[in-house]
Short mmCIF file of C-alpha atoms in Angstrom, two decimals:
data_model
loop_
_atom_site.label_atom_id
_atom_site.label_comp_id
_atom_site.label_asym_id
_atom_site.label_seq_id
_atom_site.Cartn_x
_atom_site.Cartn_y
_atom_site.Cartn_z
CA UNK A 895 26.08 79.55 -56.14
CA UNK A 896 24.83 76.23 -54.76
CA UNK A 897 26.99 74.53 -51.92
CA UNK A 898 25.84 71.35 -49.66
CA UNK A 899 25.16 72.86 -45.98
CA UNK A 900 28.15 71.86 -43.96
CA UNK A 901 25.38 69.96 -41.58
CA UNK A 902 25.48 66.22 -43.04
CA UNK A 903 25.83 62.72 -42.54
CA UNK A 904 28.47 61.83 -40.47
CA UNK A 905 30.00 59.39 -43.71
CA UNK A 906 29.89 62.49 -45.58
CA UNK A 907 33.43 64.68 -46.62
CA UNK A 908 32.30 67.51 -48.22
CA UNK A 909 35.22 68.58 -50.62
CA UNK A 910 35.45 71.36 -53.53
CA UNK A 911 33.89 74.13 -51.30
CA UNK A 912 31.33 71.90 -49.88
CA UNK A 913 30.22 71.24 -53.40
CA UNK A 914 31.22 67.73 -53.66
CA UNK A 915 30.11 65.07 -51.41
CA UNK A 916 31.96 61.88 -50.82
CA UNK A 917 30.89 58.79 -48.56
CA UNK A 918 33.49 57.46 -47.06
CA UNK A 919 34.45 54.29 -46.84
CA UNK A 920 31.83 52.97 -49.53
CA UNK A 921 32.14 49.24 -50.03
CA UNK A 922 31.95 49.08 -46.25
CA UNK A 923 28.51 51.32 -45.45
CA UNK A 924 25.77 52.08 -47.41
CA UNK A 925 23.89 54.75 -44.93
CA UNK A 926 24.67 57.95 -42.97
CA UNK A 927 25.16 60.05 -46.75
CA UNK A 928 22.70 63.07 -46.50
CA UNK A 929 23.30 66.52 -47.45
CA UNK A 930 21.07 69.18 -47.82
CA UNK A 931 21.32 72.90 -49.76
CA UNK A 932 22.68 75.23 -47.80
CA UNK A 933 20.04 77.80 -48.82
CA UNK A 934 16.19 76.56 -49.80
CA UNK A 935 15.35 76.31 -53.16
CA UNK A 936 13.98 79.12 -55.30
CA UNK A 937 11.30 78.70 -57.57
CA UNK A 938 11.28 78.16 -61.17
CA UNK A 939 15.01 77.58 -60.71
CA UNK A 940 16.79 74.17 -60.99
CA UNK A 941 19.27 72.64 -58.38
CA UNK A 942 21.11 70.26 -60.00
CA UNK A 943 23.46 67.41 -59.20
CA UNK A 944 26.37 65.27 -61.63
CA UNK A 945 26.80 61.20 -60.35
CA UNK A 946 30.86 60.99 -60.39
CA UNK A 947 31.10 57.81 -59.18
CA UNK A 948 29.27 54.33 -58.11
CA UNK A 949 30.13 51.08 -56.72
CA UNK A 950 28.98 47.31 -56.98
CA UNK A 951 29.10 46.49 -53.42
CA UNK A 952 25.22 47.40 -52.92
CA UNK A 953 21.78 46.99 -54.47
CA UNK A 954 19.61 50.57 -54.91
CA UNK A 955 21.19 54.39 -55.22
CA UNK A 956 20.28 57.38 -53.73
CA UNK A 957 17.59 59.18 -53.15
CA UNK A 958 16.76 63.01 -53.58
CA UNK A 959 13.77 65.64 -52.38
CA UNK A 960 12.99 68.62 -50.49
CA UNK A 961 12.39 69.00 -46.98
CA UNK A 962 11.55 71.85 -44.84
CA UNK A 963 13.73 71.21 -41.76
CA UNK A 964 17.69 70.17 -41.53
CA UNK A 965 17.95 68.74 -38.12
CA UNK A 966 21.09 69.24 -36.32
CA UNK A 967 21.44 65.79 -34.95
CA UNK A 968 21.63 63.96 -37.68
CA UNK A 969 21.91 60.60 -35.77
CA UNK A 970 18.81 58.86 -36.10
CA UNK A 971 18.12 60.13 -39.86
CA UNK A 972 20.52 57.39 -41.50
CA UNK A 973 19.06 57.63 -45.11
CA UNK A 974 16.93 60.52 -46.23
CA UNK A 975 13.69 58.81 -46.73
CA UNK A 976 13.97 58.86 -42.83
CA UNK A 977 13.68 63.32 -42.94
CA UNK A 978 11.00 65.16 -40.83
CA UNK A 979 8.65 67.27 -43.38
CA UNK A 980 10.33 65.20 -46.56
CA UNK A 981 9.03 65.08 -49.89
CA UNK A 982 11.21 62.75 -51.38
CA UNK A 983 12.16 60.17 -54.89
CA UNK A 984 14.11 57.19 -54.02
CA UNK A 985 14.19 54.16 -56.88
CA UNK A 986 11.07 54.79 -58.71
CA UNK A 987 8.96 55.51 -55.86
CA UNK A 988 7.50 58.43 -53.99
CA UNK A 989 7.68 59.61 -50.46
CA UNK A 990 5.85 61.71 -48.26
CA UNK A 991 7.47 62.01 -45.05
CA UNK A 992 8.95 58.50 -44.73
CA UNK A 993 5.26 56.70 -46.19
CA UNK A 994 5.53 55.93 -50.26
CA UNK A 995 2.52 58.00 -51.60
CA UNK A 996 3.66 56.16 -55.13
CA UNK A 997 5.58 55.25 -58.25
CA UNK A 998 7.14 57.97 -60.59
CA UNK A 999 8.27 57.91 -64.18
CA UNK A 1000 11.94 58.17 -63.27
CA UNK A 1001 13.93 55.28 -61.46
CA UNK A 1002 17.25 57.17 -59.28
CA UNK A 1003 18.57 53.13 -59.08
CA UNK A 1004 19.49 53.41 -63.14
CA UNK A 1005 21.10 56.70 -63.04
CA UNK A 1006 24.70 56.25 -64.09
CA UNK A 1007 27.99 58.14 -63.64
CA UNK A 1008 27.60 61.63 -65.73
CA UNK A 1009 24.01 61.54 -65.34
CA UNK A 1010 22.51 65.17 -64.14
CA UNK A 1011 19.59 64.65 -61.79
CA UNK A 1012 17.73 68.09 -60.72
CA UNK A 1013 15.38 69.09 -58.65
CA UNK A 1014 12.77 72.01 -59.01
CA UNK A 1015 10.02 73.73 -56.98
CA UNK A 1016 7.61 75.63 -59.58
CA UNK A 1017 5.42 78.84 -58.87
CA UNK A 1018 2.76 76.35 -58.57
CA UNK A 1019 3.91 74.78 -55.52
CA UNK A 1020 4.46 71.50 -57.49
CA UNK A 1021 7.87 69.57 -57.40
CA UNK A 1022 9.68 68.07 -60.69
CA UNK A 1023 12.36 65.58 -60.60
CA UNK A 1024 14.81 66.25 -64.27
CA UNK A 1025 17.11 64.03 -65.37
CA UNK A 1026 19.78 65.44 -67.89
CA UNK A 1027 17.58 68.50 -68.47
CA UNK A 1028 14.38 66.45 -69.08
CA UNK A 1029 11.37 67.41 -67.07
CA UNK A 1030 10.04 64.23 -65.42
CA UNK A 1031 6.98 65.83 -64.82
CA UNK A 1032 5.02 67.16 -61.36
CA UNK A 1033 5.86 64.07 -58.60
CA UNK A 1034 4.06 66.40 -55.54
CA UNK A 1035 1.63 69.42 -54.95
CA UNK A 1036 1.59 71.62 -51.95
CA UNK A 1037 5.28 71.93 -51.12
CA UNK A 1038 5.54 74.45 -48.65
CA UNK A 1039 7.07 77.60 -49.42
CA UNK A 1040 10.55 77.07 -47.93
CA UNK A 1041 12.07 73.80 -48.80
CA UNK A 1042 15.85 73.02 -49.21
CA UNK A 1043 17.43 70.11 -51.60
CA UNK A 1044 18.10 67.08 -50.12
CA UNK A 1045 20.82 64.49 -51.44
CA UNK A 1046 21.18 60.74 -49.92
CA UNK A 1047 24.24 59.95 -51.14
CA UNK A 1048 23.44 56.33 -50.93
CA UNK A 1049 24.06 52.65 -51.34
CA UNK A 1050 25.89 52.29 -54.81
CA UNK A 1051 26.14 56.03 -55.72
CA UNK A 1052 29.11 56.83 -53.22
CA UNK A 1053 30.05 60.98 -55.45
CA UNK A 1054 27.95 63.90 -56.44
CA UNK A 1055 28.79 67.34 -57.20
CA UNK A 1056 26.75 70.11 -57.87
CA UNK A 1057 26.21 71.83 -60.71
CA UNK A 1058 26.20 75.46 -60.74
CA UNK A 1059 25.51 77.28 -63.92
CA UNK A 1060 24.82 81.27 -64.47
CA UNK A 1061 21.21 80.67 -65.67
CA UNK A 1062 19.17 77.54 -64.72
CA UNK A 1063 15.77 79.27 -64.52
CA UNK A 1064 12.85 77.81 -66.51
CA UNK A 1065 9.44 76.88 -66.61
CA UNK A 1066 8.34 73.47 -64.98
CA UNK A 1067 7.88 70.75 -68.40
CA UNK A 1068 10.28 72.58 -70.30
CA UNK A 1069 13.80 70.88 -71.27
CA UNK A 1070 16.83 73.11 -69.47
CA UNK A 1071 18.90 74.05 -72.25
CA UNK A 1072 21.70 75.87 -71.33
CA UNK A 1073 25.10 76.47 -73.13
CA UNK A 1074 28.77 76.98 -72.06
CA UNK A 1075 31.68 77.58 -73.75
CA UNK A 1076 33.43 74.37 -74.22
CA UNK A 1077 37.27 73.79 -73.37
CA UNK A 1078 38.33 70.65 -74.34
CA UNK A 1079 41.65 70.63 -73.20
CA UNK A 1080 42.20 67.21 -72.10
CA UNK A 1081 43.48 64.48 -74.95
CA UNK A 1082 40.43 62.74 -76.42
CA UNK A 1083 41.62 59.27 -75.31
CA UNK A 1084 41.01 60.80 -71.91
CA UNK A 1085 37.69 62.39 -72.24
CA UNK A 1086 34.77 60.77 -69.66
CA UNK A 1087 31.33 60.36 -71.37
CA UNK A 1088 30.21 63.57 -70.10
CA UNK A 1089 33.17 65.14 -72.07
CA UNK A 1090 32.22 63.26 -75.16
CA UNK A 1091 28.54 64.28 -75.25
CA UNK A 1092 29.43 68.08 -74.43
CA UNK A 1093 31.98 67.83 -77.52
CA UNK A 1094 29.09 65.88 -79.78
CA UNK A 1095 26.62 68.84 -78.63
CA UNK A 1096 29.03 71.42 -79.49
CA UNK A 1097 29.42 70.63 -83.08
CA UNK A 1098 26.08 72.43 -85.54
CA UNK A 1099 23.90 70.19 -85.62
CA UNK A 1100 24.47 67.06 -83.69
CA UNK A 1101 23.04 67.64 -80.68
CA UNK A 1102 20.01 65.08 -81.50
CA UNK A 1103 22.44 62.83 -81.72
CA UNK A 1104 23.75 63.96 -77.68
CA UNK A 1105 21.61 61.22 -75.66
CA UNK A 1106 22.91 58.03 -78.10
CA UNK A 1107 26.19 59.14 -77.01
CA UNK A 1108 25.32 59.05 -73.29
CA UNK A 1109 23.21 55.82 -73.69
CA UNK A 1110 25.95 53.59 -75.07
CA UNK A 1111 28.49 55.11 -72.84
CA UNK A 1112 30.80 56.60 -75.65
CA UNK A 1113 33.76 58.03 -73.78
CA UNK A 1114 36.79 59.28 -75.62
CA UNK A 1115 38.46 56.54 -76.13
CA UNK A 1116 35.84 54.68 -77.95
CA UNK A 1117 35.08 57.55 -79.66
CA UNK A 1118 38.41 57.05 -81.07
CA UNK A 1119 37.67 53.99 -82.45
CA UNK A 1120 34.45 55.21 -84.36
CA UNK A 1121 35.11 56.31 -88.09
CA UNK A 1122 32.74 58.13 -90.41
CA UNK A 1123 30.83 55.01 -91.49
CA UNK A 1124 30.50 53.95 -88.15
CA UNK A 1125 28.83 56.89 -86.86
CA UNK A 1126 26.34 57.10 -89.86
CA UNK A 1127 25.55 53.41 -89.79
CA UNK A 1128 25.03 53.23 -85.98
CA UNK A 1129 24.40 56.54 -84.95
CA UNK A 1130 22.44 56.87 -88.21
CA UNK A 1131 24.70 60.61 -88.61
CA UNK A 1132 24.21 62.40 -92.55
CA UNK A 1133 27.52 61.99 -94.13
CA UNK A 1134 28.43 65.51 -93.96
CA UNK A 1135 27.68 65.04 -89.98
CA UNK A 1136 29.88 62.53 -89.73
CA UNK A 1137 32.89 64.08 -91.61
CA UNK A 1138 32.43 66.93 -89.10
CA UNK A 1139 32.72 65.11 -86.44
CA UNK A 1140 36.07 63.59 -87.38
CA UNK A 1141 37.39 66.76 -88.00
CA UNK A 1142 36.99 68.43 -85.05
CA UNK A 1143 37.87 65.27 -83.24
CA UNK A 1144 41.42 65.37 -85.33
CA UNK A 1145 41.72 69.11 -84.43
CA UNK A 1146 41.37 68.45 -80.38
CA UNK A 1147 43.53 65.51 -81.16
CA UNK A 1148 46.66 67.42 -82.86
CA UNK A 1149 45.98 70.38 -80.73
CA UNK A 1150 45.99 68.13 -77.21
CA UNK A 1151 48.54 65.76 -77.84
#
C-alpha cells in the first residue's frame, strides 16, 4: 500500500494514514508542499495520485517526479523542482535536477479536481507521466534503479490523496484499466464528478462515453438535470444507452434517498 513518507514540507499535514496531503494555510503560501513515497517505486507498477482540491489565489500547480534521495532537512528545498538527483514534470515542462531539459505532452497546470495523475518507472529505465490511466508517453531515460515518487503539492493544487488499488501493474504505453466494485451509496445530487464518471463507466457499454463526463464536469447534480434526449443529443448516447442510464440513475435515486 502506498503512503507519503512522514518526511515532508513543513506546510504539509499528512492525514488518512499519511495518504492524504494537505497544505496548510493555502491562500496564504504557495511553497514548502513536498512529499515523497515512503518506499521507491517498483517497476512496471503505477503510483498514482487523485487532485481533491484547488484554489484561485495562485497562478501554476504542482509538480511531480522521481528522485533518488529524500533529504532530511527539508529547509532549503521549498518546491520540488529544487530536489537533489530529481527527474521531475512541472506545467508542461521537463526537469533534470532543477535545469528544464524540455516540454512534454502533458501540462500538470490544467489538471483539475478528480483528475488521476501517475507516475511510472518501466523495465526500461524510462519514466511515464499518466493522466487518468492514459500513458503520456516516455518523458526521461536512465532513471536510476531506486527512485521514490515525489509530489509538490503546490501553488493552486493545495489536496492529493493517493490511490491505492490491488493491481496497478502494466506495461509502459498501455491505458491502466482497472475495475472495482462500485458502491454508490451517497444520493446522486451529492455525487462529485469522479462519482459520476465511475457510475457512467459502470453501466455496459458507456464507458466511451467516461472522459465527456469528466471534461464538462458532470457531477451529480447536473446529471440530474440531463434526460434521455439530452444525453443522446450532446453526449451523442444510442437511445437504448440513454434509457439505461436513467434507469440506473432512478434506481440509486429511490434506493439513496
Amino acid at each position: 500500500m502506498w503512503k507519503f513518507h512522514r518526511v515532508c514540507g513543513k506546510n504539509v499535514s499528512l492525514e488518512n494514514d499519511c495518504t492524504t496531503a494537505k497544505r496548510l494555510n493555502p491562500t496564504d503560501t504557495s511553497d514548502h508542499g513536498i512529499c515523497f513515497t515512503n518506499t521507491p517505486l517498483v517497476n512496471g507498477e503505477l503510483f498514482e495520485i487523485q487532485v481533491e482540491e484547488l484554489v484561485t489565489r495562485w497562478g501554476g500547480s504542482f509538480s511531480t517526479g522521481v528522485t533518488t534521495n529524500i533529504s532530511s532537512d527539508l529547509t532549503d528545498i521549498y518546491m520540488g523542482l529544487k530536489s537533489k538527483e530529481s527527474w521531475m514534470l512541472f506545467g508542461n515542462f521537463l526537469y533534470q535536477n532543477g535545469e528544464c531539459i524540455g516540454s512534454y505532452s502533458l501540462n500538470t497546470n490544467e489538471v483539475q479536481v478528480d483528475d488521476k495523475l501517475g507516475i511510472m518507472k518501466a523495465s526500461d529505465s524510462t519514466l511515464h507521466f499518466y493522466l487518468n490511466g492514459i500513458d503520456h508517453g516516455k518523458s526521461f531515460s536512465y532513471v536510476p534503479e531506486v527512485v521514490y515518487g515525489v509530489v509538490d503539492v503546490h501553488a493552486k493544487c493545495c489536496q492529493v490523496s493517493i490511490v491505492n488499488q490491488a493491481d496497478t501493474t502494466t506495461e509502459a504505453g498501455a491505458p491502466v484499466a482497472i475495475k472495482k466494485t462500485q458502491n454508490f451509496s451517497l444520493r446522486p445530487a451529492d455525487w462529485n464528478v469522479k462519482t459520476v464518471c465511475d457510475f457512467i463507466d459502470s453501466i455496459p457499454g458507456c464507458a466511451p462515453y467516461v472522459e465527456k463526463f469528466r471534461s464538462e464536469r458532470i457531477n451529480g447534480a447536473a446529471l440530474l438535470e440531463l434526460d434521455k434526449k439530452d444525453l443522446k443529443d450532446f453526449f451523442e448516447m444510442p437511445l437504448g444507452l440513454a434509457v439505461n442510464v436513467c434507469s440506473h440513475l432512478k434506481k440509486y435515486e429511490e434506493k439513496n434517498k
